[in-house]
PDB file of C-alpha atoms in Angstrom:
ATOM      1  CA  UNK A   1       0.145  -0.116   0.106  1.00  0.00           C
ATOM      2  CA  UNK A   2       2.435   2.596   0.412  1.00  0.00           C
ATOM      3  CA  UNK A   3       4.722   1.514  -2.527  1.00  0.00           C
ATOM      4  CA  UNK A   4       5.482   3.951  -5.709  1.00  0.00           C
ATOM      5  CA  UNK A   5       6.136   1.445  -8.433  1.00  0.00           C
ATOM      6  CA  UNK A   6       8.467   2.999 -11.265  1.00  0.00           C
ATOM      7  CA  UNK A   7       9.206   2.143 -14.901  1.00  0.00           C
ATOM      8  CA  UNK A   8      11.372   1.376 -16.650  1.00  0.00           C
ATOM      9  CA  UNK A   9      14.086   1.651 -14.642  1.00  0.00           C
ATOM     10  CA  UNK A  10      16.919   2.711 -17.790  1.00  0.00           C
ATOM     11  CA  UNK A  11      15.874   4.656 -20.639  1.00  0.00           C
ATOM     12  CA  UNK A  12      18.085   5.886 -23.767  1.00  0.00           C
ATOM     13  CA  UNK A  13      16.660   8.624 -26.112  1.00  0.00           C
ATOM     14  CA  UNK A  14      18.219  10.330 -28.899  1.00  0.00           C
ATOM     15  CA  UNK A  15      18.142  13.828 -28.774  1.00  0.00           C
ATOM     16  CA  UNK A  16      14.760  15.848 -29.285  1.00  0.00           C
ATOM     17  CA  UNK A  17      13.005  12.344 -28.550  1.00  0.00           C
ATOM     18  CA  UNK A  18      10.312  12.235 -25.882  1.00  0.00           C
ATOM     19  CA  UNK A  19      11.119  10.489 -23.001  1.00  0.00           C
ATOM     20  CA  UNK A  20       8.409   9.328 -20.524  1.00  0.00           C
ATOM     21  CA  UNK A  21       8.404   7.752 -16.879  1.00  0.00           C
ATOM     22  CA  UNK A  22       5.663   6.284 -15.751  1.00  0.00           C
ATOM     23  CA  UNK A  23       4.896   5.754 -11.698  1.00  0.00           C
ATOM     24  CA  UNK A  24       1.891   4.083 -10.156  1.00  0.00           C
ATOM     25  CA  UNK A  25       0.629   3.940  -6.362  1.00  0.00           C
ATOM     26  CA  UNK A  26      -1.815   2.065  -3.964  1.00  0.00           C
ATOM     27  CA  UNK A  27      -2.964   4.014  -0.972  1.00  0.00           C
ATOM     28  CA  UNK A  28      -5.587   6.879  -2.216  1.00  0.00           C
ATOM     29  CA  UNK A  29      -4.724   8.994   0.552  1.00  0.00           C
ATOM     30  CA  UNK A  30      -1.478  10.405  -1.536  1.00  0.00           C
ATOM     31  CA  UNK A  31      -2.140  13.533  -2.185  1.00  0.00           C
ATOM     32  CA  UNK A  32       0.988  15.098  -3.650  1.00  0.00           C
ATOM     33  CA  UNK A  33       2.768  13.622  -6.341  1.00  0.00           C
ATOM     34  CA  UNK A  34       6.774  15.071  -6.918  1.00  0.00           C
ATOM     35  CA  UNK A  35       9.525  14.402  -9.519  1.00  0.00           C
ATOM     36  CA  UNK A  36      13.173  14.995  -8.327  1.00  0.00           C
ATOM     37  CA  UNK A  37      16.131  14.916 -10.335  1.00  0.00           C
ATOM     38  CA  UNK A  38      19.204  14.303  -9.844  1.00  0.00           C
ATOM     39  CA  UNK A  39      22.768  14.555 -11.689  1.00  0.00           C
ATOM     40  CA  UNK A  40      25.794  12.717 -10.672  1.00  0.00           C
ATOM     41  CA  UNK A  41      27.347  13.505  -7.700  1.00  0.00           C
ATOM     42  CA  UNK A  42      24.473  15.349  -6.248  1.00  0.00           C
ATOM     43  CA  UNK A  43      21.367  15.006  -4.442  1.00  0.00           C
ATOM     44  CA  UNK A  44      18.299  15.291  -5.786  1.00  0.00           C
ATOM     45  CA  UNK A  45      16.315  18.564  -6.237  1.00  0.00           C
ATOM     46  CA  UNK A  46      12.312  19.259  -7.075  1.00  0.00           C
ATOM     47  CA  UNK A  47      11.905  19.180 -10.423  1.00  0.00           C
ATOM     48  CA  UNK A  48       8.314  19.706 -10.726  1.00  0.00           C
ATOM     49  CA  UNK A  49       5.221  18.389  -9.012  1.00  0.00           C
ATOM     50  CA  UNK A  50       1.157  17.834  -8.870  1.00  0.00           C
ATOM     51  CA  UNK A  51      -1.960  17.366  -6.681  1.00  0.00           C
ATOM     52  CA  UNK A  52      -4.785  14.849  -7.822  1.00  0.00           C
ATOM     53  CA  UNK A  53      -7.345  17.723  -8.594  1.00  0.00           C
ATOM     54  CA  UNK A  54      -5.510  18.470 -11.759  1.00  0.00           C
ATOM     55  CA  UNK A  55      -4.925  15.987 -14.595  1.00  0.00           C
ATOM     56  CA  UNK A  56      -1.693  17.414 -16.386  1.00  0.00           C
ATOM     57  CA  UNK A  57       0.680  20.149 -15.489  1.00  0.00           C
ATOM     58  CA  UNK A  58       3.304  22.100 -17.662  1.00  0.00           C
ATOM     59  CA  UNK A  59       6.423  23.559 -16.838  1.00  0.00           C
ATOM     60  CA  UNK A  60       8.805  24.408 -19.097  1.00  0.00           C
ATOM     61  CA  UNK A  61       9.781  21.127 -21.737  1.00  0.00           C
ATOM     62  CA  UNK A  62       8.949  19.040 -18.415  1.00  0.00           C
ATOM     63  CA  UNK A  63       5.286  17.719 -18.454  1.00  0.00           C
ATOM     64  CA  UNK A  64       3.143  15.482 -15.887  1.00  0.00           C
ATOM     65  CA  UNK A  65       0.204  13.820 -16.590  1.00  0.00           C
ATOM     66  CA  UNK A  66      -1.840  12.363 -13.781  1.00  0.00           C
ATOM     67  CA  UNK A  67      -4.760   9.659 -13.628  1.00  0.00           C
ATOM     68  CA  UNK A  68      -6.881   9.430 -10.454  1.00  0.00           C
ATOM     69  CA  UNK A  69      -8.552   6.791 -11.313  1.00  0.00           C
ATOM     70  CA  UNK A  70      -5.774   4.565 -12.600  1.00  0.00           C
ATOM     71  CA  UNK A  71      -3.698   5.769  -9.452  1.00  0.00           C
ATOM     72  CA  UNK A  72      -0.751   6.735 -12.063  1.00  0.00           C
ATOM     73  CA  UNK A  73       1.076   9.484 -12.864  1.00  0.00           C
ATOM     74  CA  UNK A  74       4.039   9.782 -15.679  1.00  0.00           C
ATOM     75  CA  UNK A  75       6.341  12.520 -16.603  1.00  0.00           C
ATOM     76  CA  UNK A  76       6.955  13.318 -20.168  1.00  0.00           C
ATOM     77  CA  UNK A  77      10.481  15.824 -21.288  1.00  0.00           C
ATOM     78  CA  UNK A  78       9.880  17.087 -24.509  1.00  0.00           C
ATOM     79  CA  UNK A  79      12.633  18.349 -26.832  1.00  0.00           C
ATOM     80  CA  UNK A  80      14.833  16.022 -24.883  1.00  0.00           C
ATOM     81  CA  UNK A  81      18.332  17.407 -24.310  1.00  0.00           C
ATOM     82  CA  UNK A  82      21.615  15.614 -23.116  1.00  0.00           C
ATOM     83  CA  UNK A  83      21.316  17.702 -20.460  1.00  0.00           C
ATOM     84  CA  UNK A  84      18.479  16.134 -19.354  1.00  0.00           C
ATOM     85  CA  UNK A  85      20.696  12.883 -18.948  1.00  0.00           C
ATOM     86  CA  UNK A  86      20.075  12.516 -14.802  1.00  0.00           C
ATOM     87  CA  UNK A  87      18.085   9.819 -12.718  1.00  0.00           C
ATOM     88  CA  UNK A  88      14.456  10.988 -12.366  1.00  0.00           C
ATOM     89  CA  UNK A  89      12.567   9.770  -9.158  1.00  0.00           C
ATOM     90  CA  UNK A  90       8.974  10.086  -8.527  1.00  0.00           C
ATOM     91  CA  UNK A  91       7.372  10.088  -5.381  1.00  0.00           C
ATOM     92  CA  UNK A  92       4.183  10.268  -3.274  1.00  0.00           C
ATOM     93  CA  UNK A  93       3.194  11.958  -0.051  1.00  0.00           C
ATOM     94  CA  UNK A  94       0.474  12.479   2.496  1.00  0.00           C
ATOM     95  CA  UNK A  95       0.543  16.114   2.959  1.00  0.00           C
ATOM     96  CA  UNK A  96      -1.284  16.077   6.046  1.00  0.00           C
ATOM     97  CA  UNK A  97       1.755  15.467   8.220  1.00  0.00           C
ATOM     98  CA  UNK A  98       5.047  16.081   8.480  1.00  0.00           C
ATOM     99  CA  UNK A  99       5.707  15.311   3.583  1.00  0.00           C
ATOM    100  CA  UNK A 100       7.338  11.743   4.037  1.00  0.00           C
ATOM    101  CA  UNK A 101       8.092  11.005   0.776  1.00  0.00           C
ATOM    102  CA  UNK A 102       7.665   7.230  -1.025  1.00  0.00           C
ATOM    103  CA  UNK A 103       9.545   7.238  -3.428  1.00  0.00           C
ATOM    104  CA  UNK A 104       9.963   5.242  -6.672  1.00  0.00           C
ATOM    105  CA  UNK A 105      12.994   3.157  -7.608  1.00  0.00           C
ATOM    106  CA  UNK A 106      14.554   5.495  -9.562  1.00  0.00           C
ATOM    107  CA  UNK A 107      14.437   5.872 -13.996  1.00  0.00           C
ATOM    108  CA  UNK A 108      18.398   6.449 -15.324  1.00  0.00           C
ATOM    109  CA  UNK A 109      17.976   9.099 -18.572  1.00  0.00           C
ATOM    110  CA  UNK A 110      20.336   9.102 -21.303  1.00  0.00           C
ATOM    111  CA  UNK A 111      19.923  11.860 -24.198  1.00  0.00           C
ATOM    112  CA  UNK A 112      22.124  11.001 -26.935  1.00  0.00           C
ATOM    113  CA  UNK A 113      23.477  13.928 -28.974  1.00  0.00           C
TER     114      UNK A 113
ATOM    115  CA  UNK B   1      18.757  29.430  -1.789  1.00  0.00           C
ATOM    116  CA  UNK B   2      18.351  26.581   1.233  1.00  0.00           C
ATOM    117  CA  UNK B   3      21.301  25.050   2.124  1.00  0.00           C
ATOM    118  CA  UNK B   4      21.561  21.513   3.113  1.00  0.00           C
ATOM    119  CA  UNK B   5      25.240  20.838   4.192  1.00  0.00           C
ATOM    120  CA  UNK B   6      26.174  17.061   4.618  1.00  0.00           C
ATOM    121  CA  UNK B   7      29.668  17.118   6.387  1.00  0.00           C
ATOM    122  CA  UNK B   8      31.758  14.437   4.139  1.00  0.00           C
ATOM    123  CA  UNK B   9      31.188  13.791   0.823  1.00  0.00           C
ATOM    124  CA  UNK B  10      33.255   9.908   1.340  1.00  0.00           C
ATOM    125  CA  UNK B  11      33.875   7.883   3.926  1.00  0.00           C
ATOM    126  CA  UNK B  12      35.640   4.792   4.505  1.00  0.00           C
ATOM    127  CA  UNK B  13      35.225   3.350   8.039  1.00  0.00           C
ATOM    128  CA  UNK B  14      35.807   0.314   9.333  1.00  0.00           C
ATOM    129  CA  UNK B  15      33.162  -3.019  10.387  1.00  0.00           C
ATOM    130  CA  UNK B  16      31.572  -2.636  14.014  1.00  0.00           C
ATOM    131  CA  UNK B  17      32.762   1.296  14.155  1.00  0.00           C
ATOM    132  CA  UNK B  18      30.506   4.152  15.128  1.00  0.00           C
ATOM    133  CA  UNK B  19      29.755   5.955  12.703  1.00  0.00           C
ATOM    134  CA  UNK B  20      28.284   9.732  12.825  1.00  0.00           C
ATOM    135  CA  UNK B  21      26.760  11.473   9.997  1.00  0.00           C
ATOM    136  CA  UNK B  22      26.511  15.001  10.294  1.00  0.00           C
ATOM    137  CA  UNK B  23      23.480  17.414   7.875  1.00  0.00           C
ATOM    138  CA  UNK B  24      23.093  20.988   9.014  1.00  0.00           C
ATOM    139  CA  UNK B  25      20.713  23.194   7.186  1.00  0.00           C
ATOM    140  CA  UNK B  26      20.529  27.011   7.359  1.00  0.00           C
ATOM    141  CA  UNK B  27      16.761  27.452   6.723  1.00  0.00           C
ATOM    142  CA  UNK B  28      15.288  27.485   9.741  1.00  0.00           C
ATOM    143  CA  UNK B  29      13.156  23.898   8.603  1.00  0.00           C
ATOM    144  CA  UNK B  30      11.219  21.746  11.034  1.00  0.00           C
ATOM    145  CA  UNK B  31      11.776  18.755   9.259  1.00  0.00           C
ATOM    146  CA  UNK B  32      14.523  17.321   8.838  1.00  0.00           C
ATOM    147  CA  UNK B  33      15.128  13.577   6.953  1.00  0.00           C
ATOM    148  CA  UNK B  34      17.727  10.438   6.257  1.00  0.00           C
ATOM    149  CA  UNK B  35      17.439   8.460   3.069  1.00  0.00           C
ATOM    150  CA  UNK B  36      19.393   5.854   1.750  1.00  0.00           C
ATOM    151  CA  UNK B  37      20.066   5.612  -1.629  1.00  0.00           C
ATOM    152  CA  UNK B  38      20.752   2.232  -3.072  1.00  0.00           C
ATOM    153  CA  UNK B  39      20.926   1.171  -6.863  1.00  0.00           C
ATOM    154  CA  UNK B  40      17.523  -0.154  -7.938  1.00  0.00           C
ATOM    155  CA  UNK B  41      15.867   0.843  -4.517  1.00  0.00           C
ATOM    156  CA  UNK B  42      15.420   3.824  -4.680  1.00  0.00           C
ATOM    157  CA  UNK B  43      15.528   6.691  -1.738  1.00  0.00           C
ATOM    158  CA  UNK B  44      14.483   4.641   1.586  1.00  0.00           C
ATOM    159  CA  UNK B  45      13.664   6.779   4.365  1.00  0.00           C
ATOM    160  CA  UNK B  46      15.725   5.861   7.719  1.00  0.00           C
ATOM    161  CA  UNK B  47      14.419   8.558  10.188  1.00  0.00           C
ATOM    162  CA  UNK B  48      12.970  11.792  10.153  1.00  0.00           C
ATOM    163  CA  UNK B  49      12.541  14.704  12.849  1.00  0.00           C
ATOM    164  CA  UNK B  50       9.654  17.070  12.876  1.00  0.00           C
ATOM    165  CA  UNK B  51      11.408  18.894  15.833  1.00  0.00           C
ATOM    166  CA  UNK B  52      13.873  19.735  18.234  1.00  0.00           C
ATOM    167  CA  UNK B  53      14.665  16.537  19.585  1.00  0.00           C
ATOM    168  CA  UNK B  54      11.769  14.626  18.503  1.00  0.00           C
ATOM    169  CA  UNK B  55      12.444  11.632  15.738  1.00  0.00           C
ATOM    170  CA  UNK B  56      10.049   9.357  14.212  1.00  0.00           C
ATOM    171  CA  UNK B  57      11.163   5.844  12.230  1.00  0.00           C
ATOM    172  CA  UNK B  58      11.151   5.242   8.789  1.00  0.00           C
ATOM    173  CA  UNK B  59      11.195   2.380   6.426  1.00  0.00           C
ATOM    174  CA  UNK B  60      14.502   0.852   7.829  1.00  0.00           C
ATOM    175  CA  UNK B  61      15.681   2.376  10.777  1.00  0.00           C
ATOM    176  CA  UNK B  62      17.216  -1.162  11.855  1.00  0.00           C
ATOM    177  CA  UNK B  63      21.019  -0.518  13.099  1.00  0.00           C
ATOM    178  CA  UNK B  64      20.793   3.217  13.262  1.00  0.00           C
ATOM    179  CA  UNK B  65      19.600   6.438  15.454  1.00  0.00           C
ATOM    180  CA  UNK B  66      19.308   9.748  15.180  1.00  0.00           C
ATOM    181  CA  UNK B  67      20.547  13.051  17.336  1.00  0.00           C
ATOM    182  CA  UNK B  68      18.599  16.191  16.732  1.00  0.00           C
ATOM    183  CA  UNK B  69      19.821  18.390  19.517  1.00  0.00           C
ATOM    184  CA  UNK B  70      19.431  21.896  17.668  1.00  0.00           C
ATOM    185  CA  UNK B  71      16.730  23.013  14.852  1.00  0.00           C
ATOM    186  CA  UNK B  72      19.453  23.269  12.407  1.00  0.00           C
ATOM    187  CA  UNK B  73      21.621  20.097  12.649  1.00  0.00           C
ATOM    188  CA  UNK B  74      20.596  16.010  12.308  1.00  0.00           C
ATOM    189  CA  UNK B  75      22.790  13.578  13.414  1.00  0.00           C
ATOM    190  CA  UNK B  76      22.872   9.619  12.039  1.00  0.00           C
ATOM    191  CA  UNK B  77      24.955   7.552  13.649  1.00  0.00           C
ATOM    192  CA  UNK B  78      25.304   3.807  12.945  1.00  0.00           C
ATOM    193  CA  UNK B  79      26.150   1.898  16.212  1.00  0.00           C
ATOM    194  CA  UNK B  80      28.157  -0.411  15.083  1.00  0.00           C
ATOM    195  CA  UNK B  81      28.906  -0.334  11.373  1.00  0.00           C
ATOM    196  CA  UNK B  82      28.146  -3.254   8.879  1.00  0.00           C
ATOM    197  CA  UNK B  83      28.896  -3.563   5.294  1.00  0.00           C
ATOM    198  CA  UNK B  84      25.182  -3.865   4.182  1.00  0.00           C
ATOM    199  CA  UNK B  85      25.366  -0.547   5.614  1.00  0.00           C
ATOM    200  CA  UNK B  86      27.443   0.569   2.661  1.00  0.00           C
ATOM    201  CA  UNK B  87      25.552   2.878   0.334  1.00  0.00           C
ATOM    202  CA  UNK B  88      24.579   6.775  -0.357  1.00  0.00           C
ATOM    203  CA  UNK B  89      22.797   8.302   2.253  1.00  0.00           C
ATOM    204  CA  UNK B  90      21.062  11.816   1.551  1.00  0.00           C
ATOM    205  CA  UNK B  91      20.055  14.356   4.461  1.00  0.00           C
ATOM    206  CA  UNK B  92      16.653  16.129   3.209  1.00  0.00           C
ATOM    207  CA  UNK B  93      14.806  19.420   4.804  1.00  0.00           C
ATOM    208  CA  UNK B  94      11.756  20.971   4.576  1.00  0.00           C
ATOM    209  CA  UNK B  95       9.071  23.426   6.258  1.00  0.00           C
ATOM    210  CA  UNK B  96       5.827  21.746   7.962  1.00  0.00           C
ATOM    211  CA  UNK B  97       3.039  22.766   5.753  1.00  0.00           C
ATOM    212  CA  UNK B  98       5.196  23.101   2.242  1.00  0.00           C
ATOM    213  CA  UNK B  99       6.019  19.849   0.490  1.00  0.00           C
ATOM    214  CA  UNK B 100       9.215  21.117  -1.783  1.00  0.00           C
ATOM    215  CA  UNK B 101      12.338  19.038   0.668  1.00  0.00           C
ATOM    216  CA  UNK B 102      15.788  20.613  -0.101  1.00  0.00           C
ATOM    217  CA  UNK B 103      18.352  17.766  -0.129  1.00  0.00           C
ATOM    218  CA  UNK B 104      22.083  17.443   0.482  1.00  0.00           C
ATOM    219  CA  UNK B 105      24.499  16.525  -1.531  1.00  0.00           C
ATOM    220  CA  UNK B 106      25.060  13.116  -0.325  1.00  0.00           C
ATOM    221  CA  UNK B 107      27.789  11.322   2.064  1.00  0.00           C
ATOM    222  CA  UNK B 108      28.688   8.010  -0.083  1.00  0.00           C
ATOM    223  CA  UNK B 109      30.046   5.302   3.239  1.00  0.00           C
ATOM    224  CA  UNK B 110      32.010   1.979   2.559  1.00  0.00           C
ATOM    225  CA  UNK B 111      32.301   0.017   5.498  1.00  0.00           C
ATOM    226  CA  UNK B 112      34.979  -2.728   5.381  1.00  0.00           C
TER     227      UNK B 112
END
């Protein structure tokens, strides 16, 4: 119930492609779904986040799609660039508390030049 | 900018040693967290603290303890290090009622 399942584990795309990373959850009490981006040697940093009252959120080239009935959400990266090569983590949280996150297992993305 | 600073980037310790990992944040955040990051397992919560001297176990607290004597500092303690505690350790902090967590750069601990 507390798990967040993330796929794929790794992804290689050509520059300009649209990588898609998927996450699924079970606990319907989750009400905050962030994506974190981590470059080698760095800690994760918040990229974009969504709450379940909207189905899509876009920030620059990054878009979250959210399907509440299916309990799934995904990250799309438009016009991907080599600089987007990083590990991406989805997460889920219940915000009536201390924002303890449950993280997915991560997706290592490589964008080829 | 929020800054979360972990005292060491790399540590090598011997089995059975007591190990201290230190984390300091400079933004007066109430919440602080310790995560462990392993390939294929993502980030797993070890302990968190929502106030000075308050702590709660996360998902994998066995073999670890924590200390929070001051609001800005949160320490992770490995009482008797073992080889299966070789990992990347990440500290994070956040405000009550604000969901964004800020992470430090991590400490890569190797136990030999």
